Short mmCIF file of C-alpha atoms in Angstrom, two decimals:
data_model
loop_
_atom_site.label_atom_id
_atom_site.label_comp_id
_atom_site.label_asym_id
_atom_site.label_seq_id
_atom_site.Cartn_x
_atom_site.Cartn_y
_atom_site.Cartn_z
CA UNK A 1 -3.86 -20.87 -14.28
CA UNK A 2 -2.55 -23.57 -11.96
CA UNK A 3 -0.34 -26.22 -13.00
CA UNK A 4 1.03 -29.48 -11.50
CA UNK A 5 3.89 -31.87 -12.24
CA UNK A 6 4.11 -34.93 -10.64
CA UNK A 7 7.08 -37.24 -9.31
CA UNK A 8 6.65 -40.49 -7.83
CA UNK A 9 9.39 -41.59 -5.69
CA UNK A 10 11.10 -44.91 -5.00
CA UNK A 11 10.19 -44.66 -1.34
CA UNK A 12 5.98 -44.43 -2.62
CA UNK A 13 5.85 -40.82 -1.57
CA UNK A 14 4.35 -38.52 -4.42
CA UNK A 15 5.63 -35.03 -5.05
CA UNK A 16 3.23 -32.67 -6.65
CA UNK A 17 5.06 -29.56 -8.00
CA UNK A 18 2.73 -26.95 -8.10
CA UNK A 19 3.07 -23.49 -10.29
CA UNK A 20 1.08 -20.62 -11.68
CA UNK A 21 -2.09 -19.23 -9.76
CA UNK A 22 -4.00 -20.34 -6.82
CA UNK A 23 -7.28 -18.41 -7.56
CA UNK A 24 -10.89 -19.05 -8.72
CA UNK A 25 -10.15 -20.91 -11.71
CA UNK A 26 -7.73 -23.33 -9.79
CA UNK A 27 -10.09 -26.52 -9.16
CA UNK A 28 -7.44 -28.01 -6.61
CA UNK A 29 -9.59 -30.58 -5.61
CA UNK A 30 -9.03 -32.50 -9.46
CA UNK A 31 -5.44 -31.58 -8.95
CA UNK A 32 -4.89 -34.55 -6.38
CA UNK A 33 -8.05 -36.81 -6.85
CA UNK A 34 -5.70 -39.25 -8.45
CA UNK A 35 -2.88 -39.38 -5.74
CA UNK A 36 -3.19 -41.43 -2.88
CA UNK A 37 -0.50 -42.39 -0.21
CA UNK A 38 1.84 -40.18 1.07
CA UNK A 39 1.90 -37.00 -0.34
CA UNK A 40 5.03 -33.98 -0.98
CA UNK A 41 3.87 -30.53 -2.43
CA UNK A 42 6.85 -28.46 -3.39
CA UNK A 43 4.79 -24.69 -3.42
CA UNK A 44 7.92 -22.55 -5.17
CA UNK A 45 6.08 -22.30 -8.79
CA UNK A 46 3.24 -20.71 -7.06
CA UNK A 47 3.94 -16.94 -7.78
CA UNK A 48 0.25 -15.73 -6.56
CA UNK A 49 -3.16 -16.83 -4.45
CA UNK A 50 -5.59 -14.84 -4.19
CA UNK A 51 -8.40 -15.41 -1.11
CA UNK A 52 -10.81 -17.57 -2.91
CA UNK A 53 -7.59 -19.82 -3.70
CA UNK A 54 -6.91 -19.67 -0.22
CA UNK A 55 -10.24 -20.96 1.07
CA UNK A 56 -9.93 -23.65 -1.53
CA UNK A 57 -6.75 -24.64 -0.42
CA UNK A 58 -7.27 -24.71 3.13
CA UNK A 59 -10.35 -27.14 2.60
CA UNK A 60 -8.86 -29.25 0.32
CA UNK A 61 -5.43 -29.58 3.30
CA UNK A 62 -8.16 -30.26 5.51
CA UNK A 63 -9.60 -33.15 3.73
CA UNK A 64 -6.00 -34.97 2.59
CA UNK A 65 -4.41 -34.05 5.43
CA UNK A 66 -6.96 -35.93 7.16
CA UNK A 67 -6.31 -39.29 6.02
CA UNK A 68 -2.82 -39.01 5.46
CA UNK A 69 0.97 -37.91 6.30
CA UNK A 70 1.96 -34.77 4.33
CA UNK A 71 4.54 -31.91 3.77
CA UNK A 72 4.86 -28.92 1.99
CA UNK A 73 8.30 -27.59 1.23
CA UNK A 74 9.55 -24.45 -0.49
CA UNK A 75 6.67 -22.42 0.82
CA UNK A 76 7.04 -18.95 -1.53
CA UNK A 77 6.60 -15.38 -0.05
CA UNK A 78 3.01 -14.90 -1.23
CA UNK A 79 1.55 -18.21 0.27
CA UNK A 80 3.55 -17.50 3.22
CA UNK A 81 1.87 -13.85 3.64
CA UNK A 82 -1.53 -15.72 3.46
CA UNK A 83 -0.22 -18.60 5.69
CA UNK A 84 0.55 -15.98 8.43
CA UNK A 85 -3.27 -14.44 7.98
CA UNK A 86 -5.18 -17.61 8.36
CA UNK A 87 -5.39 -20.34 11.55
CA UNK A 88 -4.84 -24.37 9.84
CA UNK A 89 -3.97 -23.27 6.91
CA UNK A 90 -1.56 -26.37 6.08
CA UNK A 91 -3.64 -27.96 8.54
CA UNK A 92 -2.03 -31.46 9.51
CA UNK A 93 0.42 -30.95 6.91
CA UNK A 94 4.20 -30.44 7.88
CA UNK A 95 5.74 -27.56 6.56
CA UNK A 96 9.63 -28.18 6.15
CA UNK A 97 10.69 -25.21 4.53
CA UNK A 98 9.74 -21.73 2.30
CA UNK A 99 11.58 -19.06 0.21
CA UNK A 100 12.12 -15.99 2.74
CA UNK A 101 13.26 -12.50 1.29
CA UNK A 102 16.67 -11.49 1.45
CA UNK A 103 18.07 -8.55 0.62
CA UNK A 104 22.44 -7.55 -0.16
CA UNK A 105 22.63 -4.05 0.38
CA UNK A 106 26.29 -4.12 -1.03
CA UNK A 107 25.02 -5.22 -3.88
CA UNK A 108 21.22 -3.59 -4.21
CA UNK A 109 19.57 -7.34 -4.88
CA UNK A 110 17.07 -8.54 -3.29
CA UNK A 111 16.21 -12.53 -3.81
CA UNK A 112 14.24 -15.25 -2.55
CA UNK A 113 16.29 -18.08 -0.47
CA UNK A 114 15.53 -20.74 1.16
CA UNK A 115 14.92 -21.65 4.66
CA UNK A 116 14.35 -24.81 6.43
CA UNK A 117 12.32 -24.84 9.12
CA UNK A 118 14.71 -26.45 12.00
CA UNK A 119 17.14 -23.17 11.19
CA UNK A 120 14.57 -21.00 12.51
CA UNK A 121 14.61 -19.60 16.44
CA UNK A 122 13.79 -16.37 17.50
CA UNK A 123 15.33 -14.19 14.18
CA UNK A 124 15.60 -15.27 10.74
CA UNK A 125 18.83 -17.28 9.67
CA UNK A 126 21.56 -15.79 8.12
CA UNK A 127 22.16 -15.89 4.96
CA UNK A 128 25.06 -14.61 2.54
CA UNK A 129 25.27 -12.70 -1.27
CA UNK A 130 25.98 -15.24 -3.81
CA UNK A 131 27.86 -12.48 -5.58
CA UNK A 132 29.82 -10.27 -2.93
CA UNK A 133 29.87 -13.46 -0.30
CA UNK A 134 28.45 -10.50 2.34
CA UNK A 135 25.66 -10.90 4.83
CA UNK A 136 22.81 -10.34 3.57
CA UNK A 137 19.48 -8.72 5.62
CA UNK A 138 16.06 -10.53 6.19
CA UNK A 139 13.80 -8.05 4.42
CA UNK A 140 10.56 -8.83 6.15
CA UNK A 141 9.04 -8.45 9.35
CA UNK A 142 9.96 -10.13 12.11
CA UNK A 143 6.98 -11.73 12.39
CA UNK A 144 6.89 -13.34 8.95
CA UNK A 145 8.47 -16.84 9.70
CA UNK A 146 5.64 -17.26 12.24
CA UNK A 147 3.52 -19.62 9.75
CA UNK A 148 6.59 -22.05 9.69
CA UNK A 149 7.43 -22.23 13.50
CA UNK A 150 3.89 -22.42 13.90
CA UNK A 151 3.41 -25.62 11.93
CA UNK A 152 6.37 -26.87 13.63
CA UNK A 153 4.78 -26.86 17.10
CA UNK A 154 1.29 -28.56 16.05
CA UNK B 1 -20.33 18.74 -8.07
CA UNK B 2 -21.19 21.16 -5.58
CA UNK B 3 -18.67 22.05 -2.92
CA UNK B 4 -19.01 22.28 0.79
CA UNK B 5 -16.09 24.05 2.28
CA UNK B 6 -15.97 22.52 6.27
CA UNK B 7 -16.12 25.90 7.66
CA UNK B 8 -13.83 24.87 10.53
CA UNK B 9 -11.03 22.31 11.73
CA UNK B 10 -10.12 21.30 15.49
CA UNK B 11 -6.30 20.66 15.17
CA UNK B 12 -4.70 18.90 17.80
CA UNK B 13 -1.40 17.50 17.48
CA UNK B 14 1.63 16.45 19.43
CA UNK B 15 4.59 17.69 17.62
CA UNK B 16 4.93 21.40 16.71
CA UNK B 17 6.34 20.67 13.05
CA UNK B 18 3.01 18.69 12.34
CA UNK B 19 1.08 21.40 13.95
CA UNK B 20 2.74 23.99 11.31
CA UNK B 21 2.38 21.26 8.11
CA UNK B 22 -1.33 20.96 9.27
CA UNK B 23 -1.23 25.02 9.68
CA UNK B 24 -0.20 24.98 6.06
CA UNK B 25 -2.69 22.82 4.32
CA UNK B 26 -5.72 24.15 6.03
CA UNK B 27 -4.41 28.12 4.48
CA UNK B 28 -4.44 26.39 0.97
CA UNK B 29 -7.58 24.59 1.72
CA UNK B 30 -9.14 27.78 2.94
CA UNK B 31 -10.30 25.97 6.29
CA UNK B 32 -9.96 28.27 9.38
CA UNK B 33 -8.24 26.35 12.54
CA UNK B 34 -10.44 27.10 15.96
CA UNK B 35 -9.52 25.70 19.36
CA UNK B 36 -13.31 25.08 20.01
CA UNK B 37 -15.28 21.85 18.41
CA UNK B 38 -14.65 22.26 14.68
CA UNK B 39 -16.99 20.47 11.40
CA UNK B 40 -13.71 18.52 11.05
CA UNK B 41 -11.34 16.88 13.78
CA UNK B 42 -7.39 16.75 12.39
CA UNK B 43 -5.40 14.61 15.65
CA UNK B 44 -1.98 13.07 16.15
CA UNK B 45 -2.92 9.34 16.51
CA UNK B 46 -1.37 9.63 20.52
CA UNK B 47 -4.09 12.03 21.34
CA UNK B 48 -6.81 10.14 19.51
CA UNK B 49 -8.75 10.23 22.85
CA UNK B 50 -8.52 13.71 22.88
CA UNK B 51 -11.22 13.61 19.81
CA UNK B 52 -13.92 11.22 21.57
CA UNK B 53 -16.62 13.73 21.49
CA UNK B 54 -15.73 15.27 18.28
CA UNK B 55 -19.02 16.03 16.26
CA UNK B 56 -17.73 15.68 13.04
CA UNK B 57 -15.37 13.53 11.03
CA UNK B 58 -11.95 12.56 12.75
CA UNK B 59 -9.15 12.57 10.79
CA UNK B 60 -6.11 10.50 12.47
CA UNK B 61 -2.43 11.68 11.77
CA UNK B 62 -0.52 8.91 12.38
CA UNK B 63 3.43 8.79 12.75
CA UNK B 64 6.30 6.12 13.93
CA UNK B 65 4.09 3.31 15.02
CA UNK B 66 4.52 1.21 12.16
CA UNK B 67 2.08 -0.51 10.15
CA UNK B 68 0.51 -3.50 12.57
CA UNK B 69 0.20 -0.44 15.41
CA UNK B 70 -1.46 1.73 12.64
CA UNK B 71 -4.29 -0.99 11.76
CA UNK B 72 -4.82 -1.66 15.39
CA UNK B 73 -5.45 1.69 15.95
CA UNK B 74 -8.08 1.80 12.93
CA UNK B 75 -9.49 -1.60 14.06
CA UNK B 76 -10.14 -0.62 17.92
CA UNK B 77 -11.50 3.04 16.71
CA UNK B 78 -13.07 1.92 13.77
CA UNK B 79 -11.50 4.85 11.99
CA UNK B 80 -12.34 5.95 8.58
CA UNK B 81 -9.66 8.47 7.96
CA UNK B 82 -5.83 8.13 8.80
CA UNK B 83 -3.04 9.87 7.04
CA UNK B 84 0.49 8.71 7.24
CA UNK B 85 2.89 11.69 8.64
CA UNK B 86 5.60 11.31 5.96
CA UNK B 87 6.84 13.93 2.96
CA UNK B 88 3.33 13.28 1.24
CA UNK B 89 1.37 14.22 4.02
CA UNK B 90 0.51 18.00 2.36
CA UNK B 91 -0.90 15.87 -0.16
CA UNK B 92 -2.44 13.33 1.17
CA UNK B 93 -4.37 16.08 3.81
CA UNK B 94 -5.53 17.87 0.76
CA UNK B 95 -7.28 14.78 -0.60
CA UNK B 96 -9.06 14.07 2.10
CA UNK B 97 -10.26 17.88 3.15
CA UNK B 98 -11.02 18.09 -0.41
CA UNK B 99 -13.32 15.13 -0.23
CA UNK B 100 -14.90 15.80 3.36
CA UNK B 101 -15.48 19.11 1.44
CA UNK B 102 -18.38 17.72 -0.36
CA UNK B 103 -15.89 17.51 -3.79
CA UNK B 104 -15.90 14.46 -5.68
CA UNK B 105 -14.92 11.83 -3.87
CA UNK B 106 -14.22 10.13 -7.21
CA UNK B 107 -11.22 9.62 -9.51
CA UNK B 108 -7.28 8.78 -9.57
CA UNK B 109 -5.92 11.78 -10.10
CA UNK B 110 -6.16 13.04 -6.48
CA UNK B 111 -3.91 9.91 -6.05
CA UNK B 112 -1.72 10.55 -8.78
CA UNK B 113 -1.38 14.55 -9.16
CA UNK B 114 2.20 15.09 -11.57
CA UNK B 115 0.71 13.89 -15.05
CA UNK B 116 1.53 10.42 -16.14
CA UNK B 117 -0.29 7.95 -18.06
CA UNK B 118 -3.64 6.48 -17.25
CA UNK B 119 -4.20 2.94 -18.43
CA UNK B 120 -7.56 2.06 -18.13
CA UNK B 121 -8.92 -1.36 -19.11
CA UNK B 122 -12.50 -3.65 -18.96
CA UNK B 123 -12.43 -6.48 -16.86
CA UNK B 124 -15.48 -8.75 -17.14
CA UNK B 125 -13.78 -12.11 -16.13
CA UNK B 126 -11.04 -13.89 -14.06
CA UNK B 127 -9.41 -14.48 -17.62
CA UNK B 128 -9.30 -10.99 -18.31
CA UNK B 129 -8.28 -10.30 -14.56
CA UNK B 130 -5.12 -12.60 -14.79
CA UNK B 131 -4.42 -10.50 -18.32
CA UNK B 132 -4.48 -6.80 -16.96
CA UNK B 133 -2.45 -7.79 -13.75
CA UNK B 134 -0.03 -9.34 -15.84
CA UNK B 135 0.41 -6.00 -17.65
CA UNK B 136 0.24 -3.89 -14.57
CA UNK B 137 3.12 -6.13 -12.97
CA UNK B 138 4.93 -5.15 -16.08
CA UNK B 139 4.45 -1.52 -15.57
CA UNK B 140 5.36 -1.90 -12.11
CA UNK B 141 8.58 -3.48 -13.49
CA UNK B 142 9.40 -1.09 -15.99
CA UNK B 143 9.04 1.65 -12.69
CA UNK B 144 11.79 -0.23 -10.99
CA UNK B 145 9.73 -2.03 -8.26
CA UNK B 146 10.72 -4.68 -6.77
CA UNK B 147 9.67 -7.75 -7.84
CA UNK B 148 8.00 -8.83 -4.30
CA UNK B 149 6.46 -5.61 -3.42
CA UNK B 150 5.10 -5.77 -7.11
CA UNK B 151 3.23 -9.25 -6.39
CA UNK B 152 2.19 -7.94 -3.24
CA UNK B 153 0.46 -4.75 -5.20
CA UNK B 154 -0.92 -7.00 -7.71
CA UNK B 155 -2.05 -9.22 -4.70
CA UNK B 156 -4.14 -6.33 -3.51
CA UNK B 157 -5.13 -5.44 -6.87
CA UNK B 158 -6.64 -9.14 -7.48
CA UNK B 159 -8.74 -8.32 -4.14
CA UNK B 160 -9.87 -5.27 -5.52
CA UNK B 161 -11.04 -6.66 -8.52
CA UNK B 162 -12.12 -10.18 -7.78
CA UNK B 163 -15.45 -9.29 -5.80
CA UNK B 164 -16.49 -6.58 -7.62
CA UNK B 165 -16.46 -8.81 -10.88
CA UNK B 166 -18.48 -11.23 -9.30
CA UNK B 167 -20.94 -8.88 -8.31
CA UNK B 168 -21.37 -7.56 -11.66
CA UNK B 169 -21.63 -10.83 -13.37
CA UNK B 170 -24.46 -11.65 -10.92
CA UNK B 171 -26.40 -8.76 -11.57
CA UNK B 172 -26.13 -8.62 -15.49
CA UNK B 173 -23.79 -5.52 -15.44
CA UNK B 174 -21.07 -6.19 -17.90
CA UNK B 175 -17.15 -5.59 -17.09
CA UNK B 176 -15.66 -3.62 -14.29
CA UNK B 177 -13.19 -0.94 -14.78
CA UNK B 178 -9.76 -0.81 -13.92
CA UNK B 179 -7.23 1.92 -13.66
CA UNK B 180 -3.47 2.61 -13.50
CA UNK B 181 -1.48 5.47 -13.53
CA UNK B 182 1.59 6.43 -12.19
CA UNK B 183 3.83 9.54 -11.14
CA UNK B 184 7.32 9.40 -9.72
CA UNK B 185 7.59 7.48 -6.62
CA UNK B 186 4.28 5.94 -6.77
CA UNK B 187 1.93 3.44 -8.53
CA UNK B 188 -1.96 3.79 -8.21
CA UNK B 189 -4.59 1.44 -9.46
CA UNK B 190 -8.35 2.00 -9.29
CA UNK B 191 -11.07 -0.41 -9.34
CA UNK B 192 -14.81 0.38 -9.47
CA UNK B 193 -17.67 -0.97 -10.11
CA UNK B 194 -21.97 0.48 -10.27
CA UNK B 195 -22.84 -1.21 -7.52
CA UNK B 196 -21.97 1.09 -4.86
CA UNK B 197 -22.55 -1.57 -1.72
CA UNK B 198 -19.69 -1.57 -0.14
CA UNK B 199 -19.64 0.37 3.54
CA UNK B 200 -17.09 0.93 6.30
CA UNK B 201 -17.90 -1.61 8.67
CA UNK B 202 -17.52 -4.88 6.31
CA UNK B 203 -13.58 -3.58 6.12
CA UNK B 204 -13.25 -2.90 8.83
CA UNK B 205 -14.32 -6.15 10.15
CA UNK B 206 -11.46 -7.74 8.51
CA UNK B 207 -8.88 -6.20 10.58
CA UNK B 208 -10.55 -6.98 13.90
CA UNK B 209 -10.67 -10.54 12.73
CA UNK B 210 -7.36 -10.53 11.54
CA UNK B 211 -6.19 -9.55 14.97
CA UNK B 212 -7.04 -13.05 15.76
CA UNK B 213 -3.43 -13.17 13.46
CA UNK B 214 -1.56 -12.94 17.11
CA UNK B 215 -3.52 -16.50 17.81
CA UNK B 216 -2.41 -18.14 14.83
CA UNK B 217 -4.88 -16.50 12.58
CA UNK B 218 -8.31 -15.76 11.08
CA UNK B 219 -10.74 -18.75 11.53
CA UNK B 220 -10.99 -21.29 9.02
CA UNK B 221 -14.68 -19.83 7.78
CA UNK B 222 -13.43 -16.19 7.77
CA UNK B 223 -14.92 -14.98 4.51
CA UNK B 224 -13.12 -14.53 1.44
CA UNK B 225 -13.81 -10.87 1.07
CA UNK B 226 -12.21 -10.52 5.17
CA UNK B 227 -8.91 -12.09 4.21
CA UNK B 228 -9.26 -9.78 0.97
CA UNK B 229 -9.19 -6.82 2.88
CA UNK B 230 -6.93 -7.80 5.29
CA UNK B 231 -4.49 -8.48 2.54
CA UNK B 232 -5.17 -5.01 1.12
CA UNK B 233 -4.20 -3.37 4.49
CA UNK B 234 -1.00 -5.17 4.81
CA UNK B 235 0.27 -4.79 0.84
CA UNK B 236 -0.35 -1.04 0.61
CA UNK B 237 0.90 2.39 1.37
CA UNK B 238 -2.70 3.90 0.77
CA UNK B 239 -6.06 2.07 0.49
CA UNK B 240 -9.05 4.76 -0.54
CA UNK B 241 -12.25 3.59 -0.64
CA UNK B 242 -15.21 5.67 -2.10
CA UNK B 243 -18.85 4.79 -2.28
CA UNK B 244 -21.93 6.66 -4.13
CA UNK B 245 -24.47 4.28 -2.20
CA UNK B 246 -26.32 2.33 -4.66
CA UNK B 247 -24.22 3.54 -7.95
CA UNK B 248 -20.84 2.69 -7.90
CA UNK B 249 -17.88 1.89 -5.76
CA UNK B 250 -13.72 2.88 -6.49
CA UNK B 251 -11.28 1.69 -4.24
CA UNK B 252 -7.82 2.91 -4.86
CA UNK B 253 -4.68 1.32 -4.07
CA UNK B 254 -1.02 2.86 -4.01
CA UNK B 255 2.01 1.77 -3.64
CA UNK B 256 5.32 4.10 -2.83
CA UNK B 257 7.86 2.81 -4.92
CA UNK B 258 12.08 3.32 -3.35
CA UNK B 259 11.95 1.23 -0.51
CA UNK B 260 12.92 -2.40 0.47
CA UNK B 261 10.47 -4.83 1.37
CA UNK B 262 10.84 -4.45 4.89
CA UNK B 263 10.09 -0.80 5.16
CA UNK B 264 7.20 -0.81 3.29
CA UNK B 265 5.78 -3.78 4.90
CA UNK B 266 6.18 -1.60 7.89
CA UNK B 267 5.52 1.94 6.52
CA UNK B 268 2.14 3.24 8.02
CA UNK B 269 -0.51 3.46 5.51
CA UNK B 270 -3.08 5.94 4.67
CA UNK B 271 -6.75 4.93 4.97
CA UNK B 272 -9.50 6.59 4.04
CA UNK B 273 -13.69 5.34 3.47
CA UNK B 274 -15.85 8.12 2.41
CA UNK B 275 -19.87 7.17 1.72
CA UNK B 276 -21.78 9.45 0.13
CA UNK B 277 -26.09 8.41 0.69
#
């Protein structure tokens, strides 16, 4: 089941927080008929999409995309992994940032944190244990930020 | 089922301690090792050439390439049987001479060998879908995997499932069947339907369009059931697909449980597609 919470902001841009499942039962299409004008998805409630959600998603970013400016932010691993698979799939959308696995090996954690898109070059950024203060490693492929410095040259 | 020993094997392999692990297996199996043209083909994926005019079935031993080098290789050969050279690769051998055997190509426990429990559940909706993964992720939990490569095997499992209850709902046939069963250092999950329509080529067809990933991805009309597969290749350590043409279809996913995210994104999987006409 996928959810939505909405938050209009002072500067007219709309922020649709998005959580649960993107899969055949998500009709994302009703989920922004109402919204018009500039448009913010924060993705980080999404904990699964499956590859009918995907097609839905990438033709409903085609169509408000579009018409209009928007960004995604806080892109989490699975939509990432399926963001890496498929050409457009924000298509005109900006994507500003995503949750990117990290692991502490001090400390045998592994967690999601966040990474804005201007921090990434070549590698991953670095990023340190909350509870030992220690690096910690990027515990995906190298290739796994590709979807974000992708959107960044288009 | 009747069984049809291969009376022969071709072994050719790079690296004298696979050689004698091969060696091994075919003495259990009962399969005598000739240098000449043998009913099956065992060779290290560097000398895959090697096997070109094999008459047989080739089955690809594949070590050190990593994962993305592993489904290139079974994209540009259109491969149908690859076994990962790791500690289960005794087991995983056995599997697949069993099945190229003429045994039944058919059921979890060649996946899962030590015991354990089998869960096994009817899934005849998306509502019911989202209910049994939920359950599964909490197994997978409760085995000490970690949370992301536990969405990513429920990820898989979702592709698994998601066609083959369509296909039943469209032709009257009631709920599909899912299993899950585990055994230390490993999570399995079966999911088959009586249809029995699925064949090598349409899976294979997602990893040669998903090596359009290296251009930014799979077109935007790639079908569902491509990116489906595609995701199945990169979330697990072993995707087996079975088919009794016209009856029913399994396909089996496993996960390896002990390592970080990293390694088993990049841990070779096995692969395997036996049809039986």
């Amino acid at each position: 089941m996928l959810a939505r919470r909405v938050e209009r902001r002072p500067d007219g841009r709309t922020t649709v927080m998005l959580s649960g499942l993107i899969d055949e039962t998500a009709d994302l299409e009703a989920l922004v008929a109402d919204l018009d004008g500039e448009l913010a998805f924060d993705l980080s409630g999404v904990h699964r999409i499956n590859s009918i959600g995907a097609h839905r998603w990438i033709l409903m970013m085609a169509r408000i995309t579009a018409s209009r400016r928007v960004v995604i932010e806080a892109v989490p691993y699975c939509v990432g992994m399926q963001a890496n698979y498929v050409a457009n799939f924000f298509a005109r959308a900006e994507v500003l940032s995503c949750l990117a696995p990290y692991a502490c090996d001090t400390c045998d954690t592994s967690t999601e944190m966040l990474i804005h898109r201007d921090e990434v070059s070549l590698r991953a950024p670095t990023r340190w244990c909350s509870s030992c203060k220690r690096e910690m490693r990027f515990d995906e492929l190298d290739g796994y930020l590709d979807f974000l410095v992708r959107t960044r040259l288009t | 089922m009747t069984t049809v020993k291969p009376p022969s094997a071709r072994v050719i392999v790079d690296d004298v301690a696979v050689g004698e692990r091969v060696d091994a297996v075919l003495a259990v199996a009962d399969i005598p090792r000739i240098e000449g043209k043998g009913a099956v083909t065992i060779v290290s994926h560097g000398k895959v050439d090697q096997a070109a005019d094999a008459p047989g079935p080739v089955l690809v031993l594949c070590s050190g390439t990593g994962r993305r080098a592993a489904l290139e290789l079974i994209a540009s050969r259109a491969l149908r049987y690859l076994v990962p050279v790791d500690d289960r690769l005794e087991d995983s051998l056995l599997t697949m001479l069993g099945k190229l055997s003429g045994a039944d190509l058919f059921g979890l426990d060649r996946y899962v060998r030590h015991g354990g429990l089998f869960d096994t559940y009817d899934v005849a909706d998306s509502v019911a879908k989202v209910r049994v993964l939920r359950e599964i992720g909490a197994r997978a939990q409760r085995l000490g995997c970690p949370q992301l490569i536990a969405d990513l095997f429920l990820s898989a499992i979702d592709e698994m499932a998601i066609n083959a209850i369509e296909r039943h709902n469209r032709a009257g046939l009631g709920p599909i069947e899912i299993v899950a069963a585990a055994e230390v250092g490993r999570f399995a999950v079966a999911v088959r339907d009586r249809i029995g329509q699925l064949r090598p080529e349409h899976v294979l067809g997602s990893l040669v369009r998903g090596g359009a990933q290296k251009q930014g991805g799979m077109a935007l009309d790639a079908a569902s059931a491509q990116l489906g597969f595609r995701i199945m290749f990169d979330t697990l350590s072993t995707l087996a697909i079975n088919v009794e043409a016209g009856c029913r279809t399994e396909i089996v996913g496993v996960i390896d449980l002990g390592k970080s995210l990293r390694e088993y994104r990049d841990t070779v999987p096995g692969w395997s597609c036996f049809v039986r006409e």
